[in-house]
Tab-separated table of C-alpha atoms in Angstrom:
chain	number	residue	atom	x	y	z
W	198	MET	CA	0.410	15.738	0.454
W	199	ASN	CA	-2.838	16.410	2.398
W	200	THR	CA	-2.149	16.845	6.003
W	201	LYS	CA	-4.377	17.537	8.901
W	202	PRO	CA	-4.433	18.059	12.973
W	203	VAL	CA	-3.549	14.773	14.598
W	204	ARG	CA	-6.555	12.943	15.465
W	205	LYS	CA	-7.541	12.385	19.209
W	206	GLY	CA	-5.808	9.805	21.081
W	207	GLU	CA	-3.263	9.205	18.300
W	208	GLU	CA	-0.756	11.962	19.640
W	209	LEU	CA	2.849	12.010	19.922
W	210	ASN	CA	4.702	13.057	23.140
W	211	HIS	CA	6.217	16.284	21.865
W	212	ILE	CA	9.145	16.506	24.637
W	213	ASN	CA	10.234	12.953	24.031
W	214	LEU	CA	10.210	13.208	20.631
W	215	LYS	CA	12.179	16.483	20.596
W	216	LYS	CA	14.539	14.874	22.995
W	217	PHE	CA	14.842	12.272	20.387
W	218	LEU	CA	15.530	14.005	17.729
W	219	LEU	CA	18.240	16.202	19.385
W	220	GLU	CA	19.617	13.221	20.017
W	221	ASN	CA	20.005	11.509	16.943
W	222	ASP	CA	21.218	15.280	15.236
W	223	LEU	CA	18.314	15.629	13.695
W	224	ILE	CA	17.597	18.923	15.367
W	225	ALA	CA	19.967	21.296	17.167
W	226	ASP	CA	17.923	22.725	19.755
W	227	ASN	CA	15.387	21.312	21.803
W	228	GLN	CA	13.322	24.028	22.780
W	229	SER	CA	12.902	24.642	18.676
W	230	GLN	CA	8.953	24.592	18.393
W	231	LEU	CA	7.849	21.342	16.986
W	232	GLN	CA	4.314	21.111	14.727
W	233	VAL	CA	2.708	17.747	14.025
W	234	GLN	CA	0.111	16.911	11.557
W	235	GLN	CA	-1.155	13.870	9.983
W	236	PHE	CA	-1.068	12.618	6.545
W	237	ALA	CA	-4.811	11.958	5.925
W	238	ASN	CA	-4.421	9.291	3.076
W	239	GLY	CA	-3.568	5.877	4.227
W	240	PHE	CA	-5.258	3.195	6.259
W	241	SER	CA	-2.866	1.585	8.048
W	242	ASN	CA	0.344	2.713	10.023
W	243	LEU	CA	0.259	6.110	10.877
W	244	THR	CA	2.628	8.780	9.631
W	245	TYR	CA	3.197	12.099	10.871
W	246	LEU	CA	4.453	15.043	9.341
W	247	LEU	CA	7.439	16.965	11.927
W	248	THR	CA	8.107	20.369	11.374
W	249	ILE	CA	10.965	21.850	13.200
W	250	GLU	CA	13.841	23.711	12.507
W	251	ASN	CA	12.564	24.713	9.036
W	252	LYS	CA	13.306	20.816	8.560
W	253	GLU	CA	10.598	18.356	7.574
W	254	TYR	CA	10.797	14.887	8.836
W	255	VAL	CA	7.658	11.992	8.549
W	256	LEU	CA	7.599	9.744	11.283
W	257	ARG	CA	5.842	6.249	10.998
W	258	ARG	CA	4.545	4.290	13.742
W	259	PRO	CA	1.891	1.130	13.659
W	260	PRO	CA	-1.640	1.641	14.414
W	261	PHE	CA	-2.837	1.746	17.513
W	262	ALA	CA	-3.836	-1.804	19.060
W	263	ALA	CA	-2.525	-3.548	16.558
W	264	PRO	CA	-0.719	-6.901	15.723
W	265	LYS	CA	2.862	-6.694	15.751
W	266	ARG	CA	3.439	-9.188	13.205
W	267	GLY	CA	1.465	-6.529	10.562
W	268	HIS	CA	3.479	-3.795	11.405
W	269	ASP	CA	6.700	-4.148	11.787
W	270	MET	CA	8.643	-1.051	11.817
W	271	SER	CA	11.657	-2.221	12.236
W	272	ARG	CA	11.399	-4.853	8.780
W	273	GLU	CA	10.016	-1.585	6.783
W	274	TYR	CA	12.952	0.768	8.340
W	275	LYS	CA	15.250	-2.165	7.328
W	276	VAL	CA	13.447	-2.564	3.450
W	277	ILE	CA	13.820	1.167	2.700
W	278	SER	CA	17.156	1.833	4.013
W	279	LYS	CA	18.976	-1.310	1.837
W	280	LEU	CA	17.016	-0.236	-0.940
W	281	ASN	CA	17.765	3.124	-1.192
W	282	ALA	CA	21.253	2.154	-1.730
W	283	VAL	CA	20.260	0.078	-5.624
W	284	PHE	CA	17.371	1.936	-6.315
W	285	ASN	CA	16.475	5.524	-6.401
W	286	LYS	CA	13.151	5.593	-5.617
W	287	THR	CA	12.576	5.015	-1.809
W	288	PRO	CA	12.656	7.905	0.954
W	289	ILE	CA	15.738	8.273	2.811
W	290	ALA	CA	15.506	6.110	6.140
W	291	TYR	CA	16.789	7.982	9.107
W	292	ILE	CA	16.784	6.625	12.002
W	293	TYR	CA	15.070	3.616	13.879
W	294	THR	CA	13.776	3.160	17.552
W	295	GLU	CA	12.370	0.033	19.553
W	296	ASP	CA	12.182	2.237	22.840
W	297	THR	CA	8.651	2.622	23.503
W	298	ASP	CA	9.030	4.940	26.231
W	299	ILE	CA	9.185	7.891	23.645
W	300	ILE	CA	5.934	8.179	21.753
W	301	ALA	CA	4.484	4.369	23.148
W	302	ALA	CA	5.635	2.467	19.890
W	303	PRO	CA	8.268	1.838	17.753
W	304	PHE	CA	8.849	4.167	15.173
W	305	TYR	CA	11.449	5.310	12.047
W	306	ILE	CA	11.805	9.200	10.669
W	307	MET	CA	12.171	9.628	6.941
W	308	SER	CA	12.482	12.192	4.784
W	309	LYS	CA	9.685	13.695	3.052
W	310	VAL	CA	9.137	14.099	-0.540
W	311	GLU	CA	8.314	16.547	-2.698
W	312	GLY	CA	5.761	15.940	-5.401
W	313	ILE	CA	2.351	15.246	-6.297
W	314	ILE	CA	0.342	11.661	-4.433
W	315	LEU	CA	-2.540	10.955	-6.857
W	316	THR	CA	-5.590	10.523	-4.512
W	317	PRO	CA	-9.597	10.735	-6.279
W	318	ARG	CA	-9.663	13.881	-4.855
W	319	GLU	CA	-6.169	15.541	-5.726
W	320	ALA	CA	-6.900	14.124	-9.692
W	321	HIS	CA	-10.159	15.955	-9.465
W	322	LYS	CA	-8.744	18.987	-8.085
W	323	LEU	CA	-6.191	19.038	-10.983
W	324	GLN	CA	-8.396	18.244	-13.726
W	325	ILE	CA	-6.271	15.685	-15.154
W	326	THR	CA	-7.116	15.209	-18.554
W	327	PRO	CA	-7.348	11.425	-20.558
W	328	GLN	CA	-3.897	12.687	-22.168
W	329	GLU	CA	-1.713	12.786	-19.492
W	330	PHE	CA	-3.418	9.990	-17.554
W	331	LYS	CA	-2.154	8.162	-20.556
W	332	THR	CA	0.813	9.244	-19.704
W	333	ILE	CA	0.354	9.180	-15.646
W	334	SER	CA	-0.133	5.317	-16.260
W	335	ASP	CA	2.385	4.536	-18.215
W	336	THR	CA	4.779	6.314	-15.866
W	337	TRP	CA	3.388	4.185	-12.948
W	338	LEU	CA	3.773	0.837	-15.051
W	339	ASN	CA	7.341	1.360	-16.142
W	340	THR	CA	8.036	1.826	-11.883
W	341	PHE	CA	6.336	-1.072	-11.584
W	342	VAL	CA	8.393	-3.187	-13.898
W	343	ALA	CA	11.487	-1.538	-12.854
W	344	LEU	CA	10.787	-2.192	-9.037
W	345	HIS	CA	10.337	-6.084	-10.361
W	346	THR	CA	14.105	-6.242	-11.683
W	347	ILE	CA	15.782	-4.766	-8.190
W	348	ASP	CA	18.924	-6.420	-7.264
W	349	TYR	CA	18.074	-7.702	-4.269
W	350	LYS	CA	21.273	-9.316	-3.165
W	351	ALA	CA	22.475	-6.064	-3.953
W	352	ALA	CA	20.488	-4.805	-1.620
W	353	GLY	CA	21.155	-7.094	1.176
W	354	LEU	CA	17.698	-8.410	1.081
W	355	GLU	CA	18.375	-12.218	-0.050
W	356	ASN	CA	16.995	-13.022	3.002
W	357	LEU	CA	14.096	-10.794	3.111
W	358	GLY	CA	11.320	-13.681	2.943
W	359	ARG	CA	10.548	-17.508	1.878
W	360	PRO	CA	10.262	-16.754	-1.353
W	361	GLU	CA	9.806	-20.907	-2.620
W	362	THR	CA	6.380	-20.907	-0.754
W	363	TYR	CA	5.445	-17.710	-1.400
W	364	VAL	CA	2.435	-17.892	-2.736
W	365	GLU	CA	0.958	-20.962	-0.736
W	366	ARG	CA	1.410	-19.324	2.701
W	367	GLN	CA	-0.077	-16.183	1.460
W	368	VAL	CA	-3.096	-17.752	0.519
W	369	SER	CA	-3.523	-19.449	3.416
W	370	ASN	CA	-2.029	-16.670	5.572
W	371	TRP	CA	-4.467	-14.158	4.133
W	372	SER	CA	-7.822	-16.503	4.419
W	373	LYS	CA	-6.857	-16.854	8.275
W	374	GLN	CA	-6.800	-13.755	8.803
W	375	TYR	CA	-9.719	-12.889	7.132
W	376	LEU	CA	-11.369	-15.130	9.866
W	377	ALA	CA	-9.834	-14.095	13.038
W	378	ALA	CA	-11.573	-10.480	11.759
W	379	ALA	CA	-14.648	-11.223	10.347
W	380	THR	CA	-17.533	-9.527	12.207
W	381	ASP	CA	-20.042	-10.417	9.355
W	382	ASN	CA	-21.513	-13.362	7.286
W	383	VAL	CA	-20.029	-13.077	4.077
W	384	PRO	CA	-20.700	-16.415	2.023
W	385	THR	CA	-18.318	-15.349	-1.503
W	386	ALA	CA	-15.007	-15.058	1.266
W	387	GLU	CA	-15.631	-18.775	2.048
W	388	LYS	CA	-15.935	-19.410	-1.598
W	389	VAL	CA	-12.941	-17.287	-2.726
W	390	MET	CA	-11.241	-18.469	0.064
W	391	LYS	CA	-11.636	-22.330	-1.164
W	392	TRP	CA	-11.316	-21.826	-4.416
W	393	MET	CA	-7.967	-20.019	-4.240
W	394	ALA	CA	-6.824	-22.846	-2.148
W	395	LYS	CA	-7.468	-25.251	-4.762
W	396	ASN	CA	-6.527	-23.154	-8.082
W	397	GLN	CA	-2.942	-21.432	-7.526
W	398	PRO	CA	0.045	-21.574	-9.216
W	399	LYS	CA	2.628	-24.209	-8.683
W	400	SER	CA	5.793	-22.665	-10.663
W	401	PHE	CA	6.432	-19.103	-10.326
W	402	ASP	CA	9.327	-16.086	-10.392
W	403	TYR	CA	10.008	-14.474	-7.375
W	404	THR	CA	11.706	-10.795	-7.496
W	405	ILE	CA	11.267	-7.676	-4.760
W	406	ILE	CA	7.482	-6.581	-4.495
W	407	HIS	CA	5.712	-3.830	-3.287
W	408	ASN	CA	2.714	-5.313	-2.145
W	409	ASP	CA	0.720	-1.975	-2.528
W	410	PHE	CA	1.696	-0.451	-5.350
W	411	LYS	CA	-1.040	2.033	-6.289
W	412	TYR	CA	-1.586	5.710	-7.311
W	413	ASP	CA	-1.228	6.924	-3.936
W	414	ASN	CA	1.442	5.040	-2.880
W	415	VAL	CA	3.560	6.815	-5.456
W	416	VAL	CA	5.140	10.308	-5.525
W	417	PHE	CA	5.153	12.227	-9.065
W	418	LYS	CA	8.136	14.710	-9.162
W	419	ASP	CA	5.677	17.339	-11.182
W	420	ASP	CA	2.746	17.922	-13.167
W	421	LYS	CA	4.630	16.654	-16.380
W	422	TRP	CA	3.813	13.310	-14.572
W	423	LYS	CA	6.906	11.287	-16.439
W	424	GLU	CA	9.021	10.505	-13.167
W	425	ILE	CA	8.109	9.232	-10.197
W	426	GLY	CA	10.301	10.114	-7.527
W	427	ALA	CA	9.304	7.498	-4.531
W	428	ILE	CA	7.459	4.743	-4.075
W	429	LEU	CA	5.889	5.167	-0.292
W	430	ASP	CA	4.569	2.488	2.396
W	431	TRP	CA	7.050	-0.588	1.787
W	432	GLU	CA	5.199	-2.180	5.073
W	433	MET	CA	4.620	-5.265	2.920
W	434	CYS	CA	7.631	-5.359	0.918
W	435	THR	CA	8.824	-9.271	0.303
W	436	LEU	CA	10.739	-11.364	-1.951
W	437	GLY	CA	7.869	-13.156	-3.835
W	438	ASP	CA	5.802	-13.662	-7.321
W	439	PRO	CA	5.555	-10.492	-9.000
W	440	LEU	CA	2.301	-11.593	-10.433
W	441	MET	CA	0.579	-11.681	-7.086
W	442	ASP	CA	1.774	-7.848	-6.890
W	443	LEU	CA	0.636	-7.197	-9.959
W	444	GLY	CA	-2.902	-8.938	-8.641
W	445	THR	CA	-3.336	-6.579	-5.606
W	446	SER	CA	-2.236	-3.239	-7.973
W	447	LEU	CA	-5.130	-4.761	-10.363
W	448	GLY	CA	-8.015	-5.851	-7.311
W	449	TYR	CA	-7.517	-1.619	-6.327
W	450	TRP	CA	-7.727	-0.377	-10.213
W	451	THR	CA	-11.210	0.446	-10.926
W	452	THR	CA	-12.018	1.428	-14.162
W	453	SER	CA	-14.755	4.074	-16.049
W	454	ALA	CA	-16.394	1.137	-17.418
W	455	ASP	CA	-17.316	-0.262	-13.746
W	456	PRO	CA	-20.558	-0.356	-12.150
W	457	ASP	CA	-21.022	2.800	-9.944
W	458	PHE	CA	-21.266	0.720	-6.864
W	459	MET	CA	-17.103	-0.630	-7.564
W	460	LYS	CA	-16.292	2.919	-8.094
W	461	GLN	CA	-17.835	4.332	-5.083
W	462	GLY	CA	-16.447	1.343	-2.991
W	463	LEU	CA	-13.084	1.163	-4.174
W	464	GLN	CA	-12.168	4.635	-4.754
W	465	SER	CA	-9.297	5.133	-7.045
W	466	PRO	CA	-8.468	8.240	-9.700
W	467	THR	CA	-7.831	4.757	-11.964
W	468	VAL	CA	-11.634	5.877	-12.488
W	469	MET	CA	-10.838	8.667	-14.842
W	470	GLU	CA	-11.137	8.798	-18.438
W	471	GLY	CA	-7.750	8.017	-19.979
W	472	ASN	CA	-6.805	5.193	-17.742
W	473	PRO	CA	-6.178	1.458	-19.652
W	474	SER	CA	-8.660	-1.099	-18.229
W	475	ARG	CA	-7.339	-4.069	-16.379
W	476	SER	CA	-7.057	-6.308	-18.917
W	477	GLU	CA	-4.907	-3.709	-20.790
W	478	ILE	CA	-2.620	-3.177	-18.020
W	479	VAL	CA	-1.945	-6.735	-17.644
W	480	GLN	CA	-1.387	-6.752	-21.573
W	481	GLN	CA	1.396	-3.959	-21.336
W	482	TYR	CA	3.172	-5.438	-17.948
W	483	ALA	CA	3.543	-8.475	-20.277
W	484	VAL	CA	5.286	-6.432	-22.888
W	485	LYS	CA	7.612	-4.488	-20.572
W	486	SER	CA	7.924	-7.319	-17.835
W	487	GLY	CA	8.780	-9.987	-20.994
W	488	ARG	CA	6.772	-12.300	-18.450
W	489	ASN	CA	3.884	-15.026	-19.657
W	490	ILE	CA	0.752	-14.074	-17.260
W	491	ASP	CA	-1.040	-17.555	-16.714
W	492	ASN	CA	-3.807	-18.410	-14.065
W	493	LEU	CA	-4.702	-14.007	-14.607
W	494	ILE	CA	-7.518	-14.783	-12.669
W	495	PHE	CA	-6.231	-16.345	-9.335
W	496	TYR	CA	-3.627	-13.127	-9.403
W	497	TYR	CA	-6.909	-10.468	-9.531
W	498	ALA	CA	-9.300	-12.926	-7.224
W	499	TYR	CA	-6.136	-12.813	-4.829
W	500	GLY	CA	-5.573	-9.325	-5.170
W	501	LEU	CA	-9.394	-8.175	-4.510
W	502	PHE	CA	-9.293	-10.684	-1.126
W	503	LYS	CA	-6.017	-9.307	0.163
W	504	ILE	CA	-7.818	-5.890	-0.154
W	505	ALA	CA	-10.736	-7.312	1.783
W	506	VAL	CA	-8.762	-8.552	4.359
W	507	ILE	CA	-7.115	-5.479	5.143
W	508	ALA	CA	-10.111	-3.648	4.955
W	509	GLN	CA	-11.631	-5.862	7.360
W	510	GLN	CA	-8.949	-5.944	9.894
W	511	ILE	CA	-8.935	-1.911	9.916
W	512	TYR	CA	-13.284	-2.439	10.230
W	513	TYR	CA	-12.643	-4.715	13.069
W	514	ARG	CA	-10.563	-2.340	15.302
W	515	TYR	CA	-13.275	0.355	14.202
W	516	LYS	CA	-15.652	-1.569	15.374
W	517	HIS	CA	-13.858	-2.570	18.909
W	518	GLY	CA	-12.953	0.955	19.537
W	519	HIS	CA	-9.423	0.830	19.031
W	520	THR	CA	-9.380	3.732	16.281
W	521	SER	CA	-12.106	6.293	15.914
W	522	ASP	CA	-11.386	7.769	12.345
W	523	PRO	CA	-14.569	7.918	10.387
W	524	LYS	CA	-13.389	7.216	7.328
W	525	PHE	CA	-12.997	3.178	8.838
W	526	ALA	CA	-16.305	3.052	9.850
W	527	GLU	CA	-17.637	1.358	6.323
W	528	LEU	CA	-14.997	-0.451	5.233
W	529	ASN	CA	-16.694	-3.953	6.197
W	530	LYS	CA	-19.291	-3.341	3.215
W	531	ALA	CA	-15.325	-2.553	0.969
W	532	SER	CA	-14.246	-5.811	1.868
W	533	GLN	CA	-17.512	-7.481	0.947
W	534	LEU	CA	-17.701	-5.651	-2.195
W	535	CYS	CA	-13.789	-7.056	-2.795
W	536	CYS	CA	-14.759	-10.689	-2.036
W	537	LYS	CA	-17.943	-10.490	-4.199
W	538	THR	CA	-15.826	-8.692	-7.311
W	539	ALA	CA	-13.475	-11.403	-6.940
W	540	TRP	CA	-16.236	-14.473	-6.752
W	541	GLU	CA	-17.285	-12.581	-10.288
W	542	ALA	CA	-14.282	-12.732	-11.886
W	543	ILE	CA	-13.913	-16.270	-10.875
W	544	GLN	CA	-17.533	-17.064	-12.161
W	545	LYS	CA	-16.868	-15.497	-15.610
W	546	ASN	CA	-13.261	-16.018	-16.176
W	547	GLN	CA	-12.284	-12.634	-16.952
W	548	ILE	CA	-11.416	-9.037	-15.332
W	549	ASP	CA	-13.487	-6.518	-16.602
W	550	ASN	CA	-17.152	-6.188	-17.296
W	551	LEU	CA	-17.650	-8.201	-14.459
W	552	PHE	CA	-21.309	-6.830	-13.265
């Protein structure tokens, strides 16, 4: 898991933080030396590695100048705390606080999970073979299907969302969020929003859904690739249509057959040989889950559009000076690419071979 020095302007108050750790029995002495690093991956909530007294903790807090509604730390803490009792692939959540006097934002602390996170850089460094990627993708998909079978009532999460109206609300809300964060005129975005509003499914199942399930949000236990130790980044978890979850994952799933501009704009280890195509992922998910997947183009277009909105919101914060991370500088182009790809899928009625 790659960490780096904390970015300027995103530092934590070490004195306050050590006092908080001591008060909550996470350390024994507030004179202990605290080292703080920032995780390099991720585009949303800020994630830090705390090293103190031979212990390692992970701290999650919202981005600076981000709307609270999209970064509810108490909700994320509640989800992983409750899921941990019924699903063994969540980190341990230790403590949450709304006290903004500590580090100027609500935050929670969880366990650090050991293992391998498959970013593009990590995948190239490990020189993963096509045969290994067949194992990786199968393990990933099995875990995805298992996630959609979680007994959310046993976890006490039956009130997590309003699943009966989930699809309609998501289409409406993501469209509104896109318009609020728009910085460029993107005609394909308008076309996709109008099409989704008219073509959404009228009936659907609902389960626990993660809403950001991809290779770099899971931790493989080791390089045998047969088990995922933990799923990360539960901030968008809710009760909803599992095929919306699948659509989001497909949106991130670029392949070796995609044109270079797609592979560069949506970078993912899924482009490496041995990974299935998007259509093959859908077929395998249907077999493993027993679900019929009707209206596939809607789910894929929705997934791409949601990714477009997230990228655009982060770019909006970057453009207005709320974050200085240079990796955000071209996210408007990634957003436009997602809209373009979604519209191609709609026009061609397919999810592979779009360009």
